[in-house]
Every structure is written in C-alpha cells, then in structure tokens.
Amino acid sequence: MGVQSSKSKEKKKSKNQIRRERAKLAKLNQTDIKPTKEFPIKTSLKKLAGTHKSENLLSNDVNEELLNSFKEVFEKFQPKDEDKQEVRNEIVIVDRIDNVPEEAEHNQQKQNTGNKVASDGELSKRKFKRLYSIPLYMLKAESKRPELVEWMDSNSPDPRLHVYLKTLQNSVDVPTHWSSKKSFLSAKRAIERPPFQLPDFILETGILEMRDTTLNEDQTTLKQRMRERVQPKSGQLDIDYDKLYDAFFKYQKKPFLLKFGRLFNENSNIDDIKFKEKLSQVKIGTLSRNLKLALGLIDENGTVLNKLPPWYTKFEELGPPPSYPHMKILPTGQIIVNSVQGRRKTQKHWGVLINDVDVDEESPKKSKQVEEEQEVESKFDKSRGDIMLSAFGDDPAKYKNLAKTTSKTEKDSKLYKILDSTEITNQASIFGSKAPTYKL
C-alpha cells in the first residue's frame, strides 16, 4: 500500500512543479563545485621570489627630447585634413566621370563594385548609388524640355529612358498622388454625395417605375406586407425588350469625359468642368432649339413664328454691344459677327526697315543739288585756317609741337571763383542788420 501511495503522489505532481525542482537541482550542482586548495607545484611563489630578483623591463626613465624629435619628423610625413578631403573629392569626381552608366554592361559592373565596397565596410549601397548615379543637372542638360525633369527622376532605374518617355509629344504625366501617403480622394470622405441617378435614356424606358414594387401602407394589408418580406417577388418585369434595345443602341448618349491629358484631382469639381466646356462650345450668333422655344421664335413642332429676336428693336436704337462692335442682325433674323476690323494689311518680310521719308518725284534733283553744295564747301580755304595735306609731307617736324604750343598759350579755365564779401548794415533786410554782400 505504501508503494502505491508514493506512486500516486508522484503522478499528482504538475508540470510546473517538476520544472521548479529541476531548476533547484541545477543551482545546487553549480554551488557544489569548489576550487581545489592544493597547488600542484610543491614549491611556493615566495621562495621563487626570494631566489630571482625582479627586473623592470619597461623603465619609466624615458628620454622626452628624443620622443619629441621623432614626433616632429613623423608629423611631416602625415597628410593634413585638407589634403585628405581634396584626395577624396578627386577620387569621387574621376569615378563619376568614368563610370557614367550608358549601357547595361556599365550597370552590371557598377553593381558588382558596389557590393564589394559594401562588403569591405567603406560605403553602403545607398551611399554608393548617390555617388555614382546620374545627377539632376546632367539630365536637365541632356533633355529638350528640362522644365519637365523632376528631382525624383534621377533615382529611377534607367533615368535617361525615363526622361525620354516623359518629354515625348502628347505624353500624359503620372498623377501627383502616386507619391503621397494619403489614399486617393481621402479628403472627400466627409462630403455628402448625392445618390446615383440613372441617365435620361434609361429613365425614358420606365424601368424605374416597374422596379418600384413597394406600395403605400394604406393600399396593402398586414398579410401582404409579411408575405413580401418572406417571399419577395423577383423576375417579374413587364418590359418591352425592343424599347430596351433602342434605349441602349439608338438613344444612348456619350458619357461625359475629361479632355486628353487632363487628370481628375481632389479639388476639381465635375460640375464646374462641365459648365466651362459648355461655354467653350457656345458660339456667338447661334441660338439653340431650347432658347428659341423659350423666346417664342418657334413652336414645339419646329414651325417658325418670328424670325427676329426680341432684342432687335433695342439693338437698332442703342447699337451693337460694346464687346462685339461689328455685330449685325439682318431682317431675316441672321446674326453676323465681323471679327475683321478694317482692311487687310499687306505684310512684308520680317526685318524690312520702314522708310519714314516721303519719296517724291523731285527727290533725285534735290539730292544732286545737295551733293554739289557739299563739294563747294569741302574746298580748301586759308581764311578758315585749313592746312593742306601736302604740307604735312614736306616737313612734319614743324607740326609736331603744334598742339602743345596752343594749349600753353590758353589759360587753364578754373572750376570755380571765390567772390569777395563785404558786410553792410541794413536794418530792413531779412537776414539781419549785418547782411553780407558779394562783389561780382
């Protein structure tokens, strides 16, 4: 019985108790291990210390003068911080010019070298990419339209191909929200949107009224309402399929689409865009059918009731509007807008000089008279102080100091002149009793 009771006690132990007991046993085993007191060598250290004298291998008596002299010599051979920076800059510039990626082979070599440098621990892949990637100014210099090149284009896998595709004609830009952290149209979540409305060509078929099977509470009984909830009616539509076919294939209108290259943003409003496009389609002088019906110019059947618009009488009294001064309304009701003002000017080639002088028939005669007068005036005359050109060739030494002699004879003109002042007692003057006067 005793053996069975001990076994039952062991079985009752939980897993946590067993784990704790094992941890206690492990701690006891660690504490039981103690270092041995006995030393294997019989001779003690004190005896050895007595026999051998201690010798200081590193002596403190160091000659500081020798150290300083060696230090000065080695400092001359070490490069300065500025020289190190210049060497690094030169290495980076040379590598950047030599290793410009032009083909796939260059890119592979660059990746291999980048991995080697990263393994050595000198440069990481990101720093290596920054150093050896094509800079932004180079991409802008190479492209035909540098205003389209952005700062993130240099980080693309193939920057030159990316810029080439971006600057092509009729190319649409990538939407700006590609790099934003917010989701697209996240700002319009709080705005209440109107429910979706079916287009007009579908509403004309009457399908919306057929689907509206809900009747008023007064018309239905309680049993009918419960039956509709449990067994709703489905697949029971009395509609003409020819009418549906005509609605989708004959009377269907083209949905509203934005123009080519125009992107929808969060701030853009479709109603404003539609209104602007309608204004662009409106032309001066053309009246739509709805406007003619509203003005009473035509019937619903299209018969003409009145040709002239109601503002025709005011138009004759006051004239055309100031924004369209060349507008005319004919008695037949046709509106004409003459955008051409005046006669058409005959244009010449660009860069032709404009002659302000009026060309007359007597102009050649006058020109001849002017030439004759100039010839008469250009003759030699001693009274005016003219000198013959032949005189300079005979004896040029006489006329060397001609300018010097004339300049010495004339007195140097002064910039200003000091006037003599005298004081005169004048009580009636504004400046006081002693007002100064100057001799001119």
Short mmCIF file of C-alpha atoms in Angstrom, two decimals:
data_model
loop_
_atom_site.label_atom_id
_atom_site.label_comp_id
_atom_site.label_asym_id
_atom_site.label_seq_id
_atom_site.Cartn_x
_atom_site.Cartn_y
_atom_site.Cartn_z
CA MET A 1 0.00 0.00 0.00
CA GLY A 2 2.89 2.33 0.80
CA VAL A 3 4.42 1.83 -2.64
CA GLN A 4 1.14 2.58 -4.35
CA SER A 5 0.63 5.77 -2.29
CA SER A 6 4.13 7.09 -3.22
CA LYS A 7 3.43 6.42 -6.92
CA SER A 8 0.10 8.21 -6.70
CA LYS A 9 1.83 11.25 -5.12
CA GLU A 10 4.38 11.37 -7.94
CA LYS A 11 1.63 11.20 -10.54
CA LYS A 12 -0.19 14.10 -8.92
CA LYS A 13 2.77 16.48 -9.47
CA SER A 14 2.12 19.07 -12.15
CA LYS A 15 4.47 20.12 -14.92
CA ASN A 16 5.31 23.42 -13.22
CA GLN A 17 6.37 21.63 -10.02
CA ILE A 18 8.66 19.33 -11.97
CA ARG A 19 10.20 22.31 -13.78
CA ARG A 20 10.86 24.10 -10.47
CA GLU A 21 12.52 21.03 -8.94
CA ARG A 22 14.82 20.69 -11.93
CA ALA A 23 15.83 24.34 -11.64
CA LYS A 24 16.67 23.89 -7.92
CA LEU A 25 18.82 20.85 -8.68
CA ALA A 26 20.72 22.76 -11.36
CA LYS A 27 21.51 25.57 -8.86
CA LEU A 28 22.72 23.08 -6.23
CA ASN A 29 25.05 21.38 -8.73
CA GLN A 30 26.64 24.75 -9.57
CA THR A 31 27.29 25.65 -5.90
CA ASP A 32 28.81 22.24 -5.09
CA ILE A 33 31.73 22.75 -7.49
CA LYS A 34 34.53 24.39 -5.47
CA PRO A 35 38.15 25.22 -6.47
CA THR A 36 40.85 22.90 -5.16
CA LYS A 37 43.02 24.36 -2.40
CA GLU A 38 46.06 22.21 -3.12
CA PHE A 39 48.54 23.64 -5.65
CA PRO A 40 50.07 21.03 -7.98
CA ILE A 41 53.57 22.56 -7.71
CA LYS A 42 55.15 21.97 -4.35
CA THR A 43 57.49 24.98 -4.48
CA SER A 44 55.79 28.17 -3.28
CA LEU A 45 55.92 31.51 -5.07
CA LYS A 46 57.53 33.26 -2.11
CA LYS A 47 60.61 31.02 -2.36
CA LEU A 48 60.90 31.69 -6.07
CA ALA A 49 60.58 35.41 -5.46
CA GLY A 50 63.45 35.25 -2.98
CA THR A 51 65.82 33.48 -5.37
CA HIS A 52 65.10 35.62 -8.52
CA LYS A 53 65.29 39.37 -8.31
CA SER A 54 62.57 41.33 -10.08
CA GLU A 55 63.69 43.25 -13.14
CA ASN A 56 61.60 46.12 -14.56
CA LEU A 57 61.51 45.52 -18.31
CA LEU A 58 59.66 48.81 -19.01
CA SER A 59 61.69 51.50 -17.37
CA ASN A 60 60.00 54.81 -16.58
CA ASP A 61 63.16 56.73 -17.37
CA VAL A 62 62.23 57.78 -20.97
CA ASN A 63 64.05 60.49 -22.84
CA GLU A 64 61.35 63.05 -23.75
CA GLU A 65 63.64 65.04 -26.05
CA LEU A 66 64.14 62.04 -28.33
CA LEU A 67 60.40 61.35 -28.42
CA ASN A 68 59.60 64.94 -29.40
CA SER A 69 62.21 64.94 -32.16
CA PHE A 70 60.83 61.69 -33.64
CA LYS A 71 57.29 63.03 -33.34
CA GLU A 72 58.15 66.17 -35.34
CA VAL A 73 59.73 64.08 -38.09
CA PHE A 74 56.72 61.73 -38.42
CA GLU A 75 54.22 64.61 -38.42
CA LYS A 76 55.77 66.00 -41.60
CA PHE A 77 55.04 62.77 -43.48
CA GLN A 78 51.40 62.53 -42.32
CA PRO A 79 48.82 64.27 -44.64
CA LYS A 80 46.68 67.09 -43.29
CA ASP A 81 42.88 67.04 -43.09
CA GLU A 82 42.52 69.40 -46.08
CA ASP A 83 44.75 67.19 -48.25
CA LYS A 84 42.67 64.13 -47.31
CA GLN A 85 39.47 65.92 -48.29
CA GLU A 86 40.93 67.02 -51.66
CA VAL A 87 42.07 63.48 -52.44
CA ARG A 88 38.60 62.10 -51.65
CA ASN A 89 36.92 64.72 -53.85
CA GLU A 90 39.27 63.97 -56.75
CA ILE A 91 38.57 60.24 -56.50
CA VAL A 92 34.80 60.81 -56.47
CA ILE A 93 34.90 63.18 -59.48
CA VAL A 94 37.07 60.83 -61.55
CA ASP A 95 34.87 57.83 -60.76
CA ARG A 96 31.71 59.79 -61.54
CA ILE A 97 33.03 60.83 -64.99
CA ASP A 98 34.43 57.41 -65.90
CA ASN A 99 31.55 55.29 -64.63
CA VAL A 100 28.55 57.08 -66.19
CA PRO A 101 26.04 54.32 -67.00
CA GLU A 102 25.45 54.28 -70.74
CA GLU A 103 24.73 50.59 -71.34
CA ALA A 104 23.70 47.53 -69.38
CA GLU A 105 27.33 46.36 -69.01
CA HIS A 106 28.24 49.51 -67.12
CA ASN A 107 25.30 49.00 -64.77
CA GLN A 108 26.37 45.42 -64.01
CA GLN A 109 29.94 46.50 -63.30
CA LYS A 110 28.67 49.22 -61.04
CA GLN A 111 26.53 46.79 -59.04
CA ASN A 112 29.45 44.40 -58.62
CA THR A 113 31.77 47.15 -57.43
CA GLY A 114 29.05 48.42 -55.09
CA ASN A 115 28.69 45.02 -53.46
CA LYS A 116 32.48 44.77 -52.98
CA VAL A 117 32.69 48.19 -51.36
CA ALA A 118 29.75 47.41 -49.10
CA SER A 119 31.38 44.14 -48.04
CA ASP A 120 34.57 45.98 -47.09
CA GLY A 121 32.51 48.33 -44.94
CA GLU A 122 33.54 51.60 -46.61
CA LEU A 123 30.28 52.53 -48.42
CA SER A 124 26.74 51.20 -48.24
CA LYS A 125 24.58 50.58 -51.31
CA ARG A 126 22.58 53.74 -50.74
CA LYS A 127 25.68 55.94 -50.47
CA PHE A 128 27.24 54.25 -53.47
CA LYS A 129 24.07 54.90 -55.50
CA ARG A 130 24.11 58.55 -54.52
CA LEU A 131 27.74 58.95 -55.55
CA TYR A 132 27.63 57.17 -58.89
CA SER A 133 24.06 57.93 -60.08
CA ILE A 134 23.42 60.46 -62.86
CA PRO A 135 22.97 63.89 -61.27
CA LEU A 136 19.89 66.01 -61.90
CA TYR A 137 21.71 68.85 -63.69
CA MET A 138 23.10 66.41 -66.26
CA LEU A 139 19.63 65.02 -67.03
CA LYS A 140 18.27 68.55 -67.45
CA ALA A 141 21.15 69.50 -69.75
CA GLU A 142 20.59 66.45 -71.97
CA SER A 143 16.77 66.74 -72.26
CA LYS A 144 14.98 69.00 -74.74
CA ARG A 145 12.44 70.11 -72.14
CA PRO A 146 14.32 70.49 -68.82
CA GLU A 147 11.32 72.07 -67.08
CA LEU A 148 9.59 68.66 -67.02
CA VAL A 149 12.51 66.88 -65.30
CA GLU A 150 11.88 66.47 -61.57
CA TRP A 151 14.19 65.66 -58.67
CA MET A 152 12.93 62.08 -58.31
CA ASP A 153 13.74 61.20 -61.95
CA SER A 154 17.43 60.73 -61.14
CA ASN A 155 16.53 57.87 -58.73
CA SER A 156 14.78 55.78 -61.40
CA PRO A 157 16.38 52.51 -62.63
CA ASP A 158 17.04 53.97 -66.11
CA PRO A 159 16.94 57.78 -65.78
CA ARG A 160 17.68 58.59 -69.43
CA LEU A 161 14.89 56.36 -70.75
CA HIS A 162 12.52 57.74 -68.13
CA VAL A 163 13.23 61.37 -69.13
CA TYR A 164 12.97 60.50 -72.85
CA LEU A 165 9.49 58.99 -72.39
CA LYS A 166 8.44 61.86 -70.16
CA THR A 167 9.40 64.56 -72.68
CA LEU A 168 7.73 62.94 -75.70
CA GLN A 169 4.98 64.81 -77.51
CA ASN A 170 1.41 64.26 -76.21
CA SER A 171 2.70 62.29 -73.23
CA VAL A 172 0.47 62.39 -70.13
CA ASP A 173 2.17 62.91 -66.78
CA VAL A 174 1.84 60.43 -63.93
CA PRO A 175 -0.72 61.69 -61.36
CA THR A 176 0.81 63.60 -58.47
CA HIS A 177 -0.82 61.41 -55.79
CA TRP A 178 1.46 58.43 -56.62
CA SER A 179 4.00 59.63 -54.03
CA SER A 180 1.50 60.85 -51.41
CA LYS A 181 0.98 58.82 -48.25
CA LYS A 182 -2.76 59.50 -48.19
CA SER A 183 -5.11 57.41 -50.27
CA PHE A 184 -6.69 58.86 -53.39
CA LEU A 185 -9.78 61.07 -52.75
CA SER A 186 -9.38 60.62 -48.99
CA ALA A 187 -10.22 64.31 -48.41
CA LYS A 188 -13.71 63.86 -49.91
CA ARG A 189 -14.87 61.16 -47.48
CA ALA A 190 -16.72 63.58 -45.20
CA ILE A 191 -18.51 65.32 -48.10
CA GLU A 192 -22.08 64.17 -48.66
CA ARG A 193 -22.53 62.94 -52.20
CA PRO A 194 -25.90 62.83 -53.98
CA PRO A 195 -27.27 59.37 -54.81
CA PHE A 196 -26.58 57.89 -58.21
CA GLN A 197 -29.10 58.89 -60.85
CA LEU A 198 -29.84 56.85 -63.95
CA PRO A 199 -29.22 58.61 -67.27
CA ASP A 200 -32.12 60.01 -69.26
CA PHE A 201 -32.14 57.36 -71.98
CA ILE A 202 -32.71 54.62 -69.35
CA LEU A 203 -35.32 56.59 -67.38
CA GLU A 204 -37.44 57.00 -70.53
CA THR A 205 -37.95 53.23 -70.71
CA GLY A 206 -39.91 53.32 -67.42
CA ILE A 207 -37.83 50.58 -65.79
CA LEU A 208 -37.52 52.54 -62.55
CA GLU A 209 -41.31 52.57 -62.04
CA MET A 210 -41.54 48.82 -62.69
CA ARG A 211 -38.85 48.03 -60.14
CA ASP A 212 -40.60 50.17 -57.55
CA THR A 213 -42.88 47.37 -56.27
CA THR A 214 -43.36 48.96 -52.84
CA LEU A 215 -46.96 50.11 -52.35
CA ASN A 216 -48.34 52.53 -49.84
CA GLU A 217 -49.26 51.22 -46.39
CA ASP A 218 -52.89 52.22 -46.90
CA GLN A 219 -53.23 50.09 -50.03
CA THR A 220 -51.72 46.91 -48.54
CA THR A 221 -52.80 44.73 -45.68
CA LEU A 222 -50.65 43.23 -42.96
CA LYS A 223 -50.65 39.80 -44.64
CA GLN A 224 -49.35 41.28 -47.91
CA ARG A 225 -46.51 43.05 -46.13
CA MET A 226 -45.45 39.89 -44.29
CA ARG A 227 -45.65 37.89 -47.50
CA GLU A 228 -43.39 40.40 -49.32
CA ARG A 229 -40.81 40.09 -46.57
CA VAL A 230 -40.83 36.29 -46.52
CA GLN A 231 -41.35 35.67 -50.25
CA PRO A 232 -40.31 38.77 -52.21
CA LYS A 233 -41.29 38.98 -55.87
CA SER A 234 -38.37 38.65 -58.26
CA GLY A 235 -38.03 38.26 -62.01
CA GLN A 236 -41.45 39.70 -62.79
CA LEU A 237 -40.92 42.70 -65.10
CA ASP A 238 -43.31 43.50 -67.93
CA ILE A 239 -40.95 45.48 -70.18
CA ASP A 240 -40.61 45.60 -73.91
CA TYR A 241 -37.15 44.37 -74.93
CA ASP A 242 -37.33 46.38 -78.16
CA LYS A 243 -37.60 49.51 -76.05
CA LEU A 244 -34.54 48.45 -74.06
CA TYR A 245 -32.62 47.76 -77.26
CA ASP A 246 -33.49 51.21 -78.63
CA ALA A 247 -32.53 52.86 -75.36
CA PHE A 248 -29.03 51.38 -75.33
CA PHE A 249 -28.24 51.21 -79.05
CA LYS A 250 -30.14 54.17 -80.54
CA TYR A 251 -30.78 56.82 -77.90
CA GLN A 252 -27.73 56.28 -75.73
CA LYS A 253 -25.58 59.38 -75.31
CA LYS A 254 -21.86 59.56 -74.87
CA PRO A 255 -20.94 59.94 -71.19
CA PHE A 256 -19.05 63.00 -70.02
CA LEU A 257 -15.29 62.51 -70.30
CA LEU A 258 -12.39 64.78 -69.48
CA LYS A 259 -10.18 66.06 -72.25
CA PHE A 260 -7.00 64.26 -73.28
CA GLY A 261 -4.23 64.79 -70.74
CA ARG A 262 -6.47 66.31 -68.06
CA LEU A 263 -6.38 64.48 -64.73
CA PHE A 264 -9.01 64.43 -62.00
CA ASN A 265 -7.81 65.81 -58.66
CA GLU A 266 -9.36 66.05 -55.23
CA ASN A 267 -10.02 69.78 -55.62
CA SER A 268 -11.60 69.53 -59.07
CA ASN A 269 -15.39 69.72 -59.38
CA ILE A 270 -17.12 67.94 -62.26
CA ASP A 271 -19.99 70.47 -62.42
CA ASP A 272 -17.55 73.36 -62.91
CA ILE A 273 -15.67 71.42 -65.60
CA LYS A 274 -18.92 70.65 -67.44
CA PHE A 275 -20.00 74.30 -67.30
CA LYS A 276 -16.67 75.52 -68.69
CA GLU A 277 -16.81 73.03 -71.55
CA LYS A 278 -20.38 74.10 -72.40
CA LEU A 279 -19.24 77.73 -72.50
CA SER A 280 -16.42 76.82 -74.86
CA GLN A 281 -18.90 75.15 -77.24
CA VAL A 282 -21.25 78.17 -77.30
CA LYS A 283 -20.75 80.47 -80.31
CA ILE A 284 -21.94 83.99 -80.96
CA GLY A 285 -24.97 84.30 -83.23
CA THR A 286 -26.17 80.69 -82.93
CA LEU A 287 -29.41 80.11 -81.00
CA SER A 288 -30.20 76.64 -79.72
CA ARG A 289 -33.62 75.00 -80.09
CA ASN A 290 -34.40 75.31 -76.38
CA LEU A 291 -33.58 79.04 -76.45
CA LYS A 292 -35.79 79.59 -79.49
CA LEU A 293 -38.65 77.77 -77.74
CA ALA A 294 -38.19 79.92 -74.62
CA LEU A 295 -38.16 83.15 -76.67
CA GLY A 296 -41.19 82.08 -78.71
CA LEU A 297 -39.43 82.09 -82.06
CA ILE A 298 -40.54 78.54 -82.95
CA ASP A 299 -43.24 76.05 -81.99
CA GLU A 300 -42.75 72.64 -80.39
CA ASN A 301 -43.23 71.18 -83.84
CA GLY A 302 -40.50 73.46 -85.25
CA THR A 303 -42.64 75.94 -87.19
CA VAL A 304 -41.14 79.45 -87.27
CA LEU A 305 -43.33 82.03 -85.50
CA ASN A 306 -40.99 85.02 -85.50
CA LYS A 307 -37.67 85.39 -87.28
CA LEU A 308 -36.30 88.36 -85.36
CA PRO A 309 -35.24 88.03 -81.70
CA PRO A 310 -36.94 90.27 -79.09
CA TRP A 311 -33.84 92.48 -78.63
CA TYR A 312 -33.82 93.53 -82.30
CA THR A 313 -35.58 96.88 -81.63
CA LYS A 314 -33.16 97.81 -78.81
CA PHE A 315 -30.30 96.69 -80.99
CA GLU A 316 -31.30 99.24 -83.67
CA GLU A 317 -31.73 102.04 -81.12
CA LEU A 318 -28.61 101.54 -79.00
CA GLY A 319 -26.38 99.76 -81.48
CA PRO A 320 -24.32 96.60 -81.05
CA PRO A 321 -22.92 95.57 -77.66
CA PRO A 322 -19.51 97.05 -76.73
CA SER A 323 -17.81 93.64 -76.62
CA TYR A 324 -18.98 92.87 -80.19
CA PRO A 325 -18.94 96.22 -82.05
CA HIS A 326 -19.06 94.59 -85.52
CA MET A 327 -22.21 92.50 -84.90
CA LYS A 328 -25.14 92.88 -87.29
CA ILE A 329 -28.67 91.43 -87.34
CA LEU A 330 -30.29 91.08 -90.74
CA PRO A 331 -34.08 91.43 -91.22
CA THR A 332 -34.19 87.71 -91.96
CA GLY A 333 -33.02 87.05 -88.38
CA GLN A 334 -29.48 86.00 -89.27
CA ILE A 335 -26.79 87.30 -86.91
CA ILE A 336 -23.45 88.20 -88.50
CA VAL A 337 -20.29 88.83 -86.49
CA ASN A 338 -17.48 90.52 -88.43
CA SER A 339 -14.33 89.92 -86.45
CA VAL A 340 -12.11 91.55 -89.13
CA GLN A 341 -11.56 95.23 -88.36
CA GLY A 342 -10.78 97.45 -91.35
CA ARG A 343 -8.89 96.41 -94.44
CA ARG A 344 -6.33 93.67 -94.52
CA LYS A 345 -2.77 94.98 -94.29
CA THR A 346 -0.18 93.81 -96.78
CA GLN A 347 2.69 92.39 -94.77
CA LYS A 348 6.28 92.42 -95.93
CA HIS A 349 9.17 90.24 -94.92
CA TRP A 350 10.27 90.37 -91.31
CA GLY A 351 13.19 92.74 -90.66
CA VAL A 352 12.49 95.20 -93.51
CA LEU A 353 13.32 98.77 -92.47
CA ILE A 354 10.49 101.31 -92.51
CA ASN A 355 11.14 104.46 -94.59
CA ASP A 356 9.78 107.49 -92.75
CA VAL A 357 10.92 109.88 -95.52
CA ASP A 358 8.28 110.51 -98.21
CA VAL A 359 9.59 109.67 -101.67
CA ASP A 360 8.77 112.45 -104.20
CA GLU A 361 9.42 112.81 -107.89
CA GLU A 362 11.76 115.78 -107.32
CA SER A 363 13.91 113.84 -104.85
CA PRO A 364 16.71 112.92 -107.36
CA LYS A 365 17.07 116.58 -108.38
CA LYS A 366 17.31 117.71 -104.76
CA SER A 367 19.91 115.06 -103.98
CA LYS A 368 22.09 116.28 -106.86
CA GLN A 369 21.92 119.88 -105.60
CA VAL A 370 22.91 118.82 -102.08
CA GLU A 371 25.92 116.89 -103.41
CA GLU A 372 27.11 119.95 -105.40
CA GLU A 373 26.83 122.19 -102.33
CA GLN A 374 28.86 119.72 -100.27
CA GLU A 375 31.59 119.67 -102.91
CA VAL A 376 31.78 123.50 -102.87
CA GLU A 377 32.02 123.61 -99.07
CA SER A 378 34.76 120.95 -98.97
CA LYS A 379 37.21 123.09 -100.98
CA PHE A 380 40.44 124.46 -99.40
CA ASP A 381 40.16 127.90 -97.75
CA LYS A 382 43.05 129.59 -95.85
CA SER A 383 40.80 132.09 -94.14
CA ARG A 384 39.17 129.27 -92.19
CA GLY A 385 42.57 128.02 -91.00
CA ASP A 386 42.66 124.96 -93.26
CA ILE A 387 46.01 123.24 -93.81
CA MET A 388 46.89 121.37 -96.96
CA LEU A 389 47.66 117.68 -96.60
CA SER A 390 50.77 118.07 -98.73
CA ALA A 391 52.24 120.42 -96.09
CA PHE A 392 52.49 117.56 -93.59
CA GLY A 393 54.53 115.53 -96.03
CA ASP A 394 57.14 118.28 -96.69
CA ASP A 395 58.34 118.99 -93.14
CA PRO A 396 56.46 117.10 -90.42
CA ALA A 397 58.86 118.30 -87.68
CA LYS A 398 57.29 121.78 -87.78
CA TYR A 399 53.85 120.44 -86.84
CA LYS A 400 54.88 118.05 -84.05
CA ASN A 401 54.58 120.52 -81.19
CA LEU A 402 51.58 122.32 -82.68
CA ALA A 403 49.12 121.01 -80.09
CA LYS A 404 51.49 121.74 -77.18
CA THR A 405 52.00 125.40 -78.10
CA THR A 406 48.29 126.09 -78.50
CA SER A 407 47.47 124.52 -75.13
CA LYS A 408 50.17 126.55 -73.27
CA THR A 409 49.06 129.92 -74.65
CA GLU A 410 45.49 129.48 -73.46
CA LYS A 411 44.94 129.88 -69.70
CA ASP A 412 43.58 126.94 -67.75
CA SER A 413 39.91 127.52 -67.01
CA LYS A 414 39.07 127.27 -63.30
CA LEU A 415 36.26 125.22 -61.95
CA TYR A 416 35.02 127.94 -59.58
CA LYS A 417 35.82 131.52 -58.47
CA ILE A 418 35.90 132.94 -54.92
CA LEU A 419 33.87 136.14 -54.56
CA ASP A 420 34.85 138.94 -52.13
CA SER A 421 32.25 139.56 -49.45
CA THR A 422 31.55 142.81 -47.53
CA GLU A 423 29.23 143.48 -44.59
CA ILE A 424 26.68 146.31 -44.95
CA THR A 425 24.42 147.44 -42.14
CA ASN A 426 20.89 147.23 -43.47
CA GLN A 427 18.10 147.05 -40.92
CA ALA A 428 15.35 146.47 -43.49
CA SER A 429 16.90 143.23 -44.82
CA ILE A 430 15.55 139.80 -43.92
CA PHE A 431 18.98 138.42 -42.97
CA GLY A 432 19.51 140.96 -40.16
CA SER A 433 21.38 144.21 -39.65
CA LYS A 434 24.71 142.82 -40.85
CA ALA A 435 23.87 141.15 -44.15
CA PRO A 436 26.82 140.02 -46.35
CA THR A 437 27.12 141.25 -49.94
CA TYR A 438 29.37 139.89 -52.70
CA LYS A 439 31.29 141.69 -55.47
CA LEU A 440 30.62 140.14 -58.86
#
